[in-house]
Amino acid sequence: MNAALGTAGVTLGLAGAVLGVVVLAVGLNRRRRALASGQEAAGAEALLHLGRPFAWLVLAGAVLATVAMEIALVTHDFSLTYVAENGSRATPLLYTVASLWAALEGSIILWALVLAGFLAAVAHRFRHQASDPLVAWATLTMLAVAVFFFALMLAPANPFTTVAGAVPADGPGPNPLLQNHPLMAIHPPLLYLGYVGFTVPFAFAVAALVTGRLDEGWLAATRRWALAAWGFLTVGIVLGAWWSYEVLGWGGFWAWDPVENASFLPWLTGTAYIHSVMVQQRRGMLRVWNLSLLLATFSLTILGTFLTRSGVLDSVHSFTESPIGPWLLSFFGVVVAVILGLIAWRGDRLRAPGRIDSPVSREGAFLANNVVFAAFAFVVLLGTVFPLVVEALNGERLSVGTPYFNRMTTPLGLALLFLMAVAPALPWRKASGELLRTRLQWPAWGGAGAVAGAVLLGARGLAPLLAFGLGGFAAAGALRQLALSVRAARRRGASVVAGLVGRSSGGMIVHLGVVLVAVAFAAASAYLTGEEVRLVPGQSATVAGHTVTYQGMNPPAETPQKTVFSARVQIDGAGVYEPALNRFPNATQTIGTPSVRTTLTDDVYLTLVAMPEEPGDPALIGVLVQPLVAWLWIGGGVMALGTLLALWPGERRRRVPASPAASPAEERPAGEVDDADDAGGDVPAPAVVGS
Amino acid sequence: MTARRWLPWLGLALVVAVSLVVGAGGRGGPPTDAERKTALASELRCPTCRGQSVRDSDAPAAAAIRTEIDRRVDEGQSDEEILAYVDSKFPESLRLTPPASGLGVLVWALPVVALVAAVAGLAAAFRRWSAEPLPAPSDDDRALVERARSTGP
C-alpha cells in the first residue's frame, strides 16, 4: 500500500517534470519562431504559463512520496526494504521521522521534496512573468534537474522496493549515531535547503546564457534566493559541526572529513559568488566569473553527493553505499559540459565593458576575496580527491588529513579575515591614502587591542594571535559600518532598527558572526588540553585548571531503544555531568554520549572511555578542555541573523520607485558616499519583469 | 601635521609588534610529552575506521596505537622513531600528512602554483587596465548625465 502510494508519487513527479520540460521547450520554440516571423506569440505564451501547473504537479508527487515514506516509517511497515533496513519499533518517534534522511534512498526523497518546493516557489513568485523566456528557461532547467532526481528514485535508488519473502517483524533502526541527538532532525533538512536552494540561481544563470540576456536582470531576480540558500547552507554546516561535537565523542567539531568538505565546498564558492555578484551589479563586470561560480556551486553539490554517497571515499559519515555513483557522476559531467558549452557559445556577449581602476578599491577587494575563496575551495577539493587520484595513477594509497588542511587553509583564512576588515571601508573605484587612514584607524586599533589583550591573557602562538588580531580588526570594521548605518538612519528620522536592516548592514552582521566563528575555531583548536584519567569513585583529577570528581556509575538505564551506562562526574565541585556509553540492541560497538559543561569561556568535555568492571572499580574518563567553543554556535546564530536582516526588504524596496532610474544616492550619509548600501540590488529590476 | 598623522599608526604598529614578539616567541620550550602524544595521534589515520584519526577514534585499533605511542614517548623515543615504527607495522601508510615526495608533492605545490598564477594574472590585468586610456564619453553618455542632472533631487 505504502509502496504503491510512494511509487505513484515518484511517477507523478517524474511525469510532471518530463511533461513540463517538453511543454516549456515547445512553447519557447514556438514563441521564438512566431517572433522571428513577426506573428502573434500568444499561443506559445499560453504554453509557457503551463510551467506553473507542472511545477505544482512535481511538488504534489514529491509530497506524496514523502508522506508515503513517513507513514511507512511511523507505522513500521517493514514490507518496505527501506523501513526494514532503517526502522525499528524501539526507535523513538522523532528519530523514526528523521529516518527519512538516515540512508541514501530516503535522502533522495528529501532532496526531491526540497527541489520541488523551490520549483513551485519559483513558479509562484514569477507567475506574472511566466511568458518571459528567462523565467521559462529557468523553470525548464529546474524541471530538468527534477527529472534527474525523480529518475534516480525509480531506478538505482528506489526507496519503495519491497522486501523479498516474509515481512520481518522488526528492523535494526537507523545507525546508532543517527539516533543519538535531536540535531539529527534538523541538520540534514537545513543542509539540503542550502544545497538545493542554489539550484534557483543556477537555473537563472542557465536561462540568462540561453536567452542571451546577460545583463544584471537575472542577478537581481535571484539575489534573495542565493542569499537564502547560502544562509541555510551556513546554518546546516554549523549545526553539523555541533552535532558531531555533541555526538561523536572526540571533542572536535570539524575534521576535514570528505562529507564535511562536500558541504563546505559549495559554501566557499557560494560565498565568493554573493560577494563578486556585487561587482557585476555595480559595475557590470565579472560576468563569466559569476556564472562560473554558480556553476561551481551547483556542480560541487552534485560532485560532493557523488563522492560521499558512492563509497569511493572513506568517511565517518558514509552511512550507506549504493550504485548511484555512476549516475551522479554522469549528471555532474552533463551539467559541467552544458554550462561550459553555453559560456563558450555566449562568449562574445559576456565580454563586459569597463575596468577596475585600482586594486585598492571595493571591487579590487572583492577580486582578492574571490581569488582567496577560489584557492580555498581548490585546496579543499584537491585534498579531498587527491587520495583517489594517486590511487588511480599508481595504486599507492595515501591519506590527506587534518594536518594538511590546517596547514594549507590557515594562511587563506587569515587573508580572508584581513580582507573582511579592510574591504567594507574601501570605496568603489579608487581609495586615497588619506581616506583609508581615517576609515581604518579605529578598526585597526580594535585589532591591535585584540592581539595585546590576548597576549596579556596568556595566549601564545603566531597563528592564533594573528587570527585574534585580524578578527578584532574585522569586527571593529563591521561595527564601524553598522554605527554609520544606524547614524544615517537616525538622521533621516528612521529607527535604529532601520539602520540594521538591508543588504549592507545584514552583511556586516554576518561578518561579525564569521569573526566569532573564526576566533572560536582558532582558540579551540590551538588551546585544547586533553587527558584520559582513571578514577575510582570519590577520586578527583585536575585537567587545565578544572577539577573533575568521579562519583560512581548510575544503574544501567534500559529502554527498548538502547541501554545507557552513565557515570556521574562532578566538575569544579559544582554541577554533576553524566557521560555515557550506549549499547544498541543491534550494534556490536558501544556508542559514547559525551557530556559537556559549556560556559562562555571554555567547555569541559567528558567522555566515558571505559566502564568499570565492578561498581567500585576505576572508570576511564576522557576530559577535554577547550576555550571559546560556545562562540562557534553563537557565531553561527549571528550569521543566520545577519542573513535574515540582509534578506529583509529594506526601505528602498518597499518605497515604490518613481522611475527605474531613481537615484539611490540621495540616501547615502554625507562623507560616506561609497559606504552606503549597494542599492542596485534592492531596486526591483524592471528588465526581468518586462520584455 | 605629518607627525600627528603618522604617530597613531606608529603606536599601533609598536603595540602589534611587541604583542606578537612576546606572544609568538614564548611557547615555553619544547612540547611536553602530553602534547607530543596528542600530536602524534593526530598525525595518524585509524586503520580500521573510516576517515578518523587515531586521536579521534574510539576503535580498538586506534586505542592500541595510542597505547603504543604513549609507551614509546615515555621511553624517550623521538617523534620520527615512533612514526617510523608505525610505518613499519602497517602495509600502507597511516600518515595523515601526505608525503612531500613523489606524487604527493602535487597536493602541496598545486594550490601554491594556482594562487601565484591567479595573483600574477590579476596583476597583469591591472597593468593592462591602467595602460588603457579611459574611453571618451559619447554624446549619448552626455545626454544621459544631463537628463539625470535635470531630474535629480
XYZ file of C-alpha atoms in Angstrom, chain A residues 26-667:
642
model
C 7.782 23.516 -27.275
C 6.397 26.811 -26.026
C 9.792 28.512 -26.113
C 10.472 27.205 -29.584
C 7.077 28.349 -30.938
C 7.458 31.728 -29.333
C 10.867 32.186 -30.907
C 9.599 31.172 -34.349
C 6.494 33.305 -34.041
C 8.504 36.351 -33.059
C 11.042 35.678 -35.784
C 8.302 35.670 -38.414
C 6.568 38.643 -36.829
C 3.420 36.757 -35.813
C 1.418 36.806 -32.617
C 3.054 34.653 -29.954
C 0.027 34.453 -27.656
C -0.476 30.726 -28.227
C 3.125 29.971 -27.400
C 2.971 32.158 -24.327
C -0.055 30.274 -23.103
C 2.103 27.159 -23.222
C 4.769 28.889 -21.138
C 2.190 29.643 -18.468
C 1.685 25.882 -18.124
C 5.076 25.657 -16.407
C 3.436 26.543 -13.114
C 0.840 23.750 -13.056
C 3.589 21.290 -13.911
C 5.730 22.615 -11.071
C 2.797 22.060 -8.701
C 2.398 18.561 -10.123
C 6.051 17.791 -9.351
C 5.569 19.139 -5.830
C 2.452 17.016 -5.377
C 4.409 13.933 -6.465
C 7.254 14.709 -4.071
C 4.858 15.337 -1.178
C 3.041 12.091 -1.926
C 6.307 10.134 -1.932
C 7.437 11.801 1.310
C 4.108 11.192 3.024
C 4.090 7.566 1.887
C 7.566 7.000 3.286
C 6.785 8.765 6.560
C 3.595 6.745 7.002
C 5.581 3.575 6.306
C 8.242 4.583 8.840
C 5.835 5.675 11.566
C 3.530 2.669 11.172
C 6.528 0.303 10.941
C 5.591 -1.072 7.569
C 8.509 -3.476 7.282
C 7.339 -4.702 3.918
C 9.306 -1.759 2.528
C 13.014 -2.541 2.240
C 13.917 0.964 3.384
C 11.842 0.650 6.549
C 13.096 -2.873 7.169
C 16.672 -1.614 6.985
C 16.322 1.726 8.760
C 13.327 1.479 11.036
C 12.665 -0.333 14.251
C 9.786 -0.459 16.689
C 12.097 0.613 19.519
C 13.213 3.874 17.905
C 11.578 6.993 19.388
C 9.159 8.819 17.115
C 11.464 11.804 16.461
C 14.218 9.586 15.091
C 11.728 7.463 13.196
C 10.501 10.562 11.385
C 14.104 11.652 10.843
C 14.943 8.208 9.415
C 13.724 9.622 6.124
C 17.231 11.040 5.745
C 19.120 8.364 7.637
C 20.042 6.494 4.477
C 20.546 7.200 0.820
C 17.176 6.340 -0.738
C 15.255 8.387 1.802
C 17.698 11.268 1.427
C 16.907 11.382 -2.263
C 13.191 11.713 -1.411
C 14.048 14.668 0.829
C 16.233 16.148 -1.922
C 13.406 15.792 -4.437
C 10.915 17.300 -1.989
C 13.099 20.344 -1.354
C 13.796 20.740 -5.060
C 10.098 20.508 -5.883
C 9.394 23.052 -3.168
C 11.864 25.521 -4.662
C 10.497 24.790 -8.134
C 6.950 25.560 -7.060
C 8.125 28.648 -5.166
C 9.910 29.970 -8.254
C 6.917 29.223 -10.459
C 4.662 31.033 -7.981
C 6.965 34.002 -7.410
C 7.438 34.650 -11.121
C 3.899 33.671 -12.149
C 3.220 37.053 -13.753
C 6.359 36.776 -15.865
C 5.866 33.167 -16.922
C 5.892 34.106 -20.593
C 9.254 35.812 -20.170
C 11.756 33.418 -21.806
C 14.200 33.995 -18.957
C 11.706 32.704 -16.401
C 10.563 29.925 -18.737
C 14.111 28.708 -19.285
C 14.853 28.862 -15.568
C 11.730 26.831 -14.822
C 12.661 24.388 -17.548
C 16.160 23.985 -16.083
C 14.759 23.276 -12.632
C 12.293 20.794 -14.095
C 15.173 19.074 -15.887
C 17.094 18.780 -12.627
C 13.917 17.363 -11.078
C 13.709 14.792 -13.881
C 17.142 13.529 -12.846
C 16.333 13.206 -9.153
C 12.949 11.585 -9.712
C 14.527 9.179 -12.191
C 17.074 8.242 -9.506
C 14.165 7.205 -7.314
C 12.669 4.998 -9.965
C 15.813 3.190 -10.963
C 19.029 2.983 -8.922
C 17.917 4.399 -5.596
C 14.320 3.289 -5.411
C 13.109 3.922 -1.864
C 9.900 1.972 -2.381
C 11.185 -1.509 -3.137
C 9.530 -4.193 -1.065
C 11.291 -6.953 0.816
C 11.507 -10.318 -0.886
C 9.953 -13.139 1.097
C 8.460 -12.846 4.545
C 7.946 -9.395 6.029
C 10.247 -9.012 9.051
C 8.634 -8.294 12.405
C 11.124 -5.611 13.334
C 14.136 -3.792 11.917
C 17.528 -2.678 13.187
C 16.666 1.027 13.311
C 18.839 3.787 11.948
C 22.582 3.781 12.534
C 23.039 4.349 16.297
C 24.967 7.574 15.642
C 21.915 8.921 13.857
C 19.519 8.372 16.748
C 21.577 9.882 19.475
C 20.879 13.590 19.230
C 17.857 15.712 18.276
C 20.016 17.863 15.965
C 19.747 14.935 13.578
C 16.174 16.043 12.970
C 17.075 19.499 11.656
C 20.669 19.487 10.443
C 20.176 17.461 7.216
C 16.996 19.256 6.081
C 18.682 22.643 6.535
C 21.741 21.468 4.656
C 19.533 20.246 1.819
C 17.672 23.554 1.741
C 21.074 25.136 1.176
C 22.353 22.652 -1.387
C 19.183 22.556 -3.391
C 18.491 26.250 -2.954
C 21.438 27.083 -5.181
C 19.559 25.356 -7.998
C 17.464 28.534 -8.327
C 20.259 30.997 -9.181
C 21.905 28.242 -11.198
C 18.732 27.807 -13.250
C 18.504 31.551 -13.856
C 22.158 31.615 -14.876
C 21.470 28.905 -17.437
C 18.409 30.847 -18.587
C 20.448 34.026 -18.958
C 23.022 32.188 -21.057
C 20.409 30.557 -23.269
C 18.375 33.705 -23.838
C 21.467 35.868 -24.164
C 20.028 38.264 -21.577
C 23.300 38.543 -19.769
C 22.722 41.922 -18.194
C 22.185 42.211 -14.460
C 18.459 41.368 -14.564
C 18.838 37.716 -13.648
C 21.217 38.613 -10.826
C 18.736 40.969 -9.245
C 15.957 38.435 -9.678
C 17.861 35.729 -7.832
C 19.775 37.756 -5.252
C 17.487 36.827 -2.391
C 17.253 33.205 -3.489
C 21.030 32.863 -3.500
C 21.306 34.601 -0.144
C 18.630 32.411 1.418
C 20.293 29.247 0.095
C 23.607 30.479 1.461
C 22.025 31.135 4.859
C 20.518 27.647 5.004
C 23.818 26.087 3.962
C 25.678 28.089 6.624
C 23.303 27.085 9.403
C 23.290 23.494 8.147
C 27.074 23.313 8.297
C 27.285 24.906 11.745
C 24.616 22.555 13.098
C 26.503 19.632 11.536
C 29.629 20.705 13.400
C 27.578 20.980 16.573
C 26.093 17.544 16.021
C 29.492 15.944 15.569
C 30.735 17.766 18.678
C 27.837 16.541 20.790
C 27.693 13.025 19.388
C 30.970 11.706 18.059
C 32.726 11.937 21.394
C 36.156 13.151 20.389
C 35.532 16.764 21.259
C 36.027 18.029 17.741
C 33.641 19.958 15.562
C 35.439 19.887 12.253
C 37.603 17.048 10.937
C 38.004 17.852 7.226
C 36.121 14.664 6.599
C 35.007 14.187 2.962
C 31.359 14.728 3.829
C 32.149 17.901 5.720
C 34.288 19.052 2.821
C 31.468 18.223 0.435
C 29.214 20.661 2.276
C 31.983 23.233 2.703
C 32.954 23.385 -0.993
C 29.667 24.839 -2.272
C 29.687 27.147 0.732
C 33.082 28.515 -0.307
C 32.125 29.098 -3.941
C 28.690 30.344 -2.899
C 30.270 32.853 -0.522
C 32.609 34.006 -3.276
C 29.553 34.401 -5.525
C 27.464 36.524 -3.171
C 30.429 38.889 -2.925
C 31.522 39.088 -6.559
C 27.928 39.483 -7.674
C 28.054 42.960 -6.175
C 30.811 43.925 -8.589
C 28.634 42.875 -11.502
C 25.581 44.700 -10.169
C 27.561 47.817 -9.553
C 29.990 47.816 -12.448
C 28.661 45.228 -14.902
C 31.920 43.323 -14.760
C 32.924 39.736 -13.913
C 30.036 38.174 -15.835
C 31.796 34.955 -16.816
C 33.282 34.668 -13.379
C 29.912 34.925 -11.634
C 28.387 32.363 -13.950
C 31.353 30.086 -13.279
C 30.954 30.439 -9.533
C 27.286 29.467 -9.728
C 28.143 26.551 -11.973
C 30.832 25.526 -9.495
C 28.468 25.825 -6.537
C 25.755 23.730 -8.140
C 28.050 21.100 -9.626
C 30.080 20.820 -6.413
C 26.933 19.838 -4.552
C 26.421 17.082 -7.123
C 30.090 16.082 -7.018
C 30.027 16.131 -3.228
C 26.972 13.905 -3.181
C 28.748 11.565 -5.586
C 31.971 11.468 -3.562
C 30.205 10.789 -0.319
C 27.385 8.532 -1.455
C 29.162 6.279 -3.912
C 31.574 4.865 -1.364
C 34.673 5.927 -3.303
C 35.903 7.900 -0.310
C 36.124 6.780 3.261
C 34.123 8.982 5.514
C 32.834 8.686 9.003
C 29.528 9.849 7.549
C 29.163 7.218 4.830
C 26.231 5.543 6.394
C 25.259 3.950 3.134
C 26.738 2.998 -0.148
C 24.808 2.450 -3.278
C 25.035 2.071 -7.019
C 24.015 5.644 -7.773
C 27.649 6.738 -8.129
C 27.831 6.471 -11.924
C 24.503 8.295 -12.239
C 25.644 11.225 -10.161
C 28.988 11.358 -11.919
C 27.285 11.363 -15.321
C 24.891 14.090 -14.212
C 27.853 16.110 -12.941
C 29.566 15.653 -16.302
C 26.461 16.723 -18.223
C 25.947 19.818 -16.070
C 29.557 20.927 -16.447
C 29.610 20.226 -20.189
C 26.335 22.073 -20.812
C 27.401 25.163 -18.915
C 30.884 25.313 -20.372
C 29.326 24.932 -23.815
C 26.849 27.734 -23.097
C 29.547 30.042 -21.782
C 31.716 29.369 -24.837
C 28.715 29.970 -27.123
C 27.850 33.272 -25.447
C 31.463 34.304 -25.082
C 31.069 37.414 -27.205
C 28.154 38.753 -25.186
C 29.835 38.021 -21.888
C 32.650 40.410 -22.580
C 31.810 43.253 -20.275
C 32.939 46.780 -20.829
C 34.705 48.529 -18.024
C 37.779 48.147 -15.986
C 38.875 48.181 -12.422
C 40.785 51.350 -11.798
C 42.752 50.428 -8.742
C 43.402 47.309 -6.707
C 42.812 49.434 -3.607
C 39.080 49.770 -4.161
C 35.942 47.903 -3.228
C 35.934 45.957 -6.467
C 39.637 45.252 -6.077
C 38.960 43.824 -2.626
C 36.136 41.678 -3.998
C 38.536 40.345 -6.629
C 41.061 39.481 -3.941
C 38.287 37.903 -1.885
C 37.375 35.741 -4.865
C 40.951 34.680 -5.510
C 41.328 33.597 -1.890
C 37.952 31.821 -1.788
C 38.750 30.049 -5.054
C 42.136 28.985 -3.710
C 40.454 27.810 -0.509
C 37.950 25.738 -2.464
C 40.747 24.378 -4.636
C 42.740 23.238 -1.592
C 39.703 21.557 -0.050
C 38.724 19.861 -3.307
C 42.273 18.785 -4.092
C 42.858 17.413 -0.617
C 39.550 15.538 -0.733
C 40.039 13.830 -4.093
C 43.842 13.551 -4.052
C 43.925 10.049 -2.500
C 41.616 8.871 -5.295
C 43.793 10.417 -7.992
C 47.008 8.964 -6.620
C 45.496 5.538 -6.230
C 44.206 5.661 -9.790
C 47.599 6.754 -11.098
C 49.982 4.402 -9.345
C 47.971 2.274 -6.949
C 49.577 3.891 -3.924
C 47.279 4.574 -1.008
C 47.853 7.737 0.940
C 45.712 9.898 3.173
C 45.250 13.607 3.181
C 44.009 14.593 6.594
C 43.599 17.364 9.102
C 47.310 18.324 9.310
C 47.350 19.073 5.570
C 44.109 21.052 5.553
C 45.035 23.056 8.632
C 48.447 23.976 7.282
C 47.148 24.960 3.855
C 43.989 26.798 4.873
C 45.289 28.773 7.867
C 47.030 31.432 5.712
C 43.980 31.628 3.438
C 41.654 32.032 6.401
C 43.853 34.794 7.821
C 43.896 36.530 4.430
C 40.093 36.417 4.362
C 39.899 37.952 7.834
C 42.190 40.738 6.678
C 40.060 41.411 3.592
C 36.942 41.334 5.738
C 38.459 44.058 7.887
C 39.591 46.319 5.054
C 37.077 45.800 2.232
C 33.962 47.365 3.818
C 35.893 50.593 4.358
C 37.069 50.796 0.753
C 35.162 52.993 -1.676
C 34.314 51.868 -5.184
C 36.682 52.898 -7.960
C 39.660 54.165 -6.004
C 40.752 54.907 -2.465
C 43.099 57.656 -1.370
C 45.602 57.092 1.393
C 44.031 59.804 3.494
C 40.617 58.190 3.266
C 41.989 54.807 4.271
C 43.817 56.271 7.232
C 40.636 57.898 8.508
C 38.383 54.929 7.982
C 40.740 52.199 9.138
C 42.236 53.869 12.168
C 39.700 52.733 14.776
C 39.198 49.263 13.354
C 42.986 48.833 13.304
C 43.146 49.771 16.960
C 40.457 47.180 17.568
C 42.747 44.598 16.036
C 45.817 45.774 17.944
C 43.802 45.749 21.158
C 42.667 42.195 20.465
C 46.255 40.985 19.957
C 47.571 42.805 23.025
C 44.648 41.641 25.141
C 45.075 38.033 24.020
C 48.778 38.112 24.836
C 48.052 39.602 28.261
C 45.524 36.821 28.870
C 48.259 34.308 28.136
C 47.507 33.355 24.524
C 50.593 32.240 22.629
C 51.428 31.169 19.107
C 51.623 33.221 15.935
C 48.663 31.784 14.000
C 46.043 32.095 16.764
C 47.286 35.573 17.702
C 47.022 36.695 14.089
C 43.505 35.228 13.985
C 42.532 37.172 17.110
C 44.109 40.379 15.845
C 42.633 40.236 12.370
C 39.354 39.091 13.896
C 39.334 42.152 16.142
C 40.214 44.339 13.157
C 37.364 42.866 11.079
C 34.864 43.016 13.928
C 35.698 46.655 14.643
C 35.431 47.425 10.926
C 31.999 45.813 10.760
C 30.856 47.637 13.907
C 32.014 50.923 12.411
C 29.926 50.299 9.299
C 26.919 49.400 11.434
C 27.341 52.519 13.542
C 27.496 54.674 10.411
C 24.418 52.992 9.015
C 22.465 53.467 12.249
C 23.559 57.108 12.406
C 22.412 57.668 8.849
C 19.068 56.064 9.651
C 18.621 58.291 12.689
C 19.453 61.380 10.660
C 16.737 60.700 8.173
C 14.348 60.142 11.044
C 14.178 56.367 10.839
C 14.593 53.971 13.752
C 17.798 52.293 14.827
C 16.448 49.008 13.518
C 16.082 50.518 10.060
C 19.822 51.112 10.130
C 20.452 47.441 10.806
C 18.208 46.082 8.077
C 19.190 45.561 4.475
C 21.953 44.012 2.497
C 24.832 46.122 3.698
C 24.092 46.054 7.435
C 22.972 42.432 7.301
C 26.241 41.608 5.610
C 28.213 43.346 8.352
C 26.338 41.342 10.991
C 27.202 38.175 9.069
C 30.821 39.356 9.175
C 30.590 39.674 12.959
C 29.336 36.090 13.104
C 32.199 34.920 10.889
C 34.691 36.646 13.191
C 33.178 34.899 16.218
C 33.411 31.534 14.470
C 36.971 32.173 13.268
C 38.216 33.312 16.675
C 36.490 30.423 18.428
C 37.860 27.966 15.875
C 41.398 29.285 16.298
C 41.221 29.300 20.092
C 39.560 25.906 20.458
C 41.965 24.209 18.049
C 45.111 25.861 19.375
C 44.484 25.623 23.100
C 42.803 22.316 23.725
C 44.017 20.203 26.614
C 43.010 16.594 26.798
C 43.697 13.748 29.155
C 42.263 10.362 29.983
C 42.065 9.826 33.723
C 41.434 6.566 35.570
C 39.431 7.306 38.701
C 37.811 5.248 41.458
C 34.569 6.605 42.943
C 35.292 9.691 45.018
C 38.661 10.338 43.366
C 39.458 13.654 41.610
C 41.829 14.780 38.899
C 42.727 18.235 37.609
C 42.875 18.990 33.881
C 43.693 22.509 32.648
C 42.584 24.048 35.917
C 39.309 22.141 36.165
C 38.753 19.538 38.864
C 36.728 16.515 37.857
C 35.468 14.131 40.511
C 34.163 10.688 39.604
C 31.235 9.895 41.878
C 30.324 6.480 40.527
C 28.139 4.799 37.956
C 24.384 5.180 37.651
C 22.377 1.978 37.444
C 22.069 0.968 33.757
C 19.020 2.592 32.187
C 17.282 0.230 29.827
C 14.822 1.324 27.155
C 13.697 -0.705 24.162
C 15.885 1.603 22.033
C 19.127 1.213 23.978
C 20.808 0.549 27.296
C 22.615 3.511 28.796
C 25.565 3.160 31.163
C 26.321 6.573 32.578
C 28.897 7.844 35.031
C 28.392 10.719 37.450
C 31.224 13.224 37.205
C 31.312 16.470 39.113
C 33.128 19.431 37.580
C 34.774 22.028 39.832
C 32.723 20.870 42.809
C 29.532 22.187 41.228
C 27.339 20.522 38.629
C 27.235 16.777 38.005
C 27.627 15.621 34.397
C 26.860 12.175 33.074
C 28.936 10.952 30.145
C 27.612 7.607 28.987
C 28.106 4.584 26.828
C 25.074 3.323 24.928
C 24.537 -0.210 23.858
C 22.075 -0.549 20.994
C 20.488 -3.981 20.650
C 21.511 -4.375 17.001
C 25.016 -2.904 17.116
C 28.211 -4.545 18.291
C 30.113 -1.405 19.227
C 29.026 0.789 22.101
C 28.368 4.412 21.226
C 29.517 7.056 23.615
C 27.477 10.065 24.600
C 29.729 12.850 25.770
C 28.587 15.252 28.429
C 29.722 18.831 28.102
C 29.789 21.694 30.524
C 29.577 24.756 28.336
C 30.410 28.242 29.509
C 31.205 31.333 27.507
C 34.908 30.975 28.330
C 35.522 27.268 27.936
C 33.964 23.845 27.553
C 34.770 20.821 29.704
C 34.020 17.806 27.539
C 33.626 14.486 29.340
C 33.527 11.047 27.782
C 33.214 7.663 29.411
C 36.056 5.808 27.702
C 35.773 2.538 29.620
C 33.214 1.422 32.156
C 34.338 -0.162 35.395
C 34.010 -3.946 35.513
C 32.576 -3.829 39.026
C 30.809 -0.875 40.700
C 33.810 0.054 42.874
C 36.450 -0.290 40.123
C 38.023 2.682 38.428
C 36.417 4.160 35.317
C 38.428 5.647 32.469
C 37.156 9.148 31.808
C 38.242 11.391 28.966
C 38.477 15.068 29.897
C 38.943 17.665 27.188
C 39.101 21.370 27.920
C 38.706 23.784 25.013
C 38.266 27.547 25.212
C 35.516 29.542 23.493
C 33.722 26.603 21.846
C 30.316 28.093 22.662
C 31.143 31.043 20.393
C 31.149 28.764 17.368
C 27.435 28.179 17.821
C 26.731 31.763 18.849
C 28.652 32.936 15.765
C 26.567 30.613 13.601
C 23.433 32.157 15.082
C 24.735 35.666 14.405
C 25.442 34.681 10.786
C 21.872 33.408 10.454
C 20.525 36.638 11.958
C 22.644 38.724 9.593
C 21.378 36.741 6.620
C 17.788 37.349 7.715
C 18.440 41.085 8.032
C 20.075 41.143 4.616
C 17.047 39.374 3.156
C 14.593 41.701 4.822
C 13.161 44.125 2.311
C 14.790 47.435 3.063
C 13.069 50.793 2.875
C 14.145 51.350 -0.680
C 12.399 48.255 -1.788
C 9.123 48.997 -0.126
C 9.048 52.503 -1.472
C 7.711 52.433 -4.994
C 10.397 53.908 -7.193
C 9.247 56.823 -9.282
C 11.180 55.586 -12.225
C 13.501 52.656 -12.809
C 16.397 55.079 -12.788
C 15.519 56.589 -9.411
C 18.798 57.519 -7.868
C 19.646 55.657 -4.679
C 22.465 58.087 -3.978
C 20.276 60.579 -2.188
C 20.080 58.447 0.912
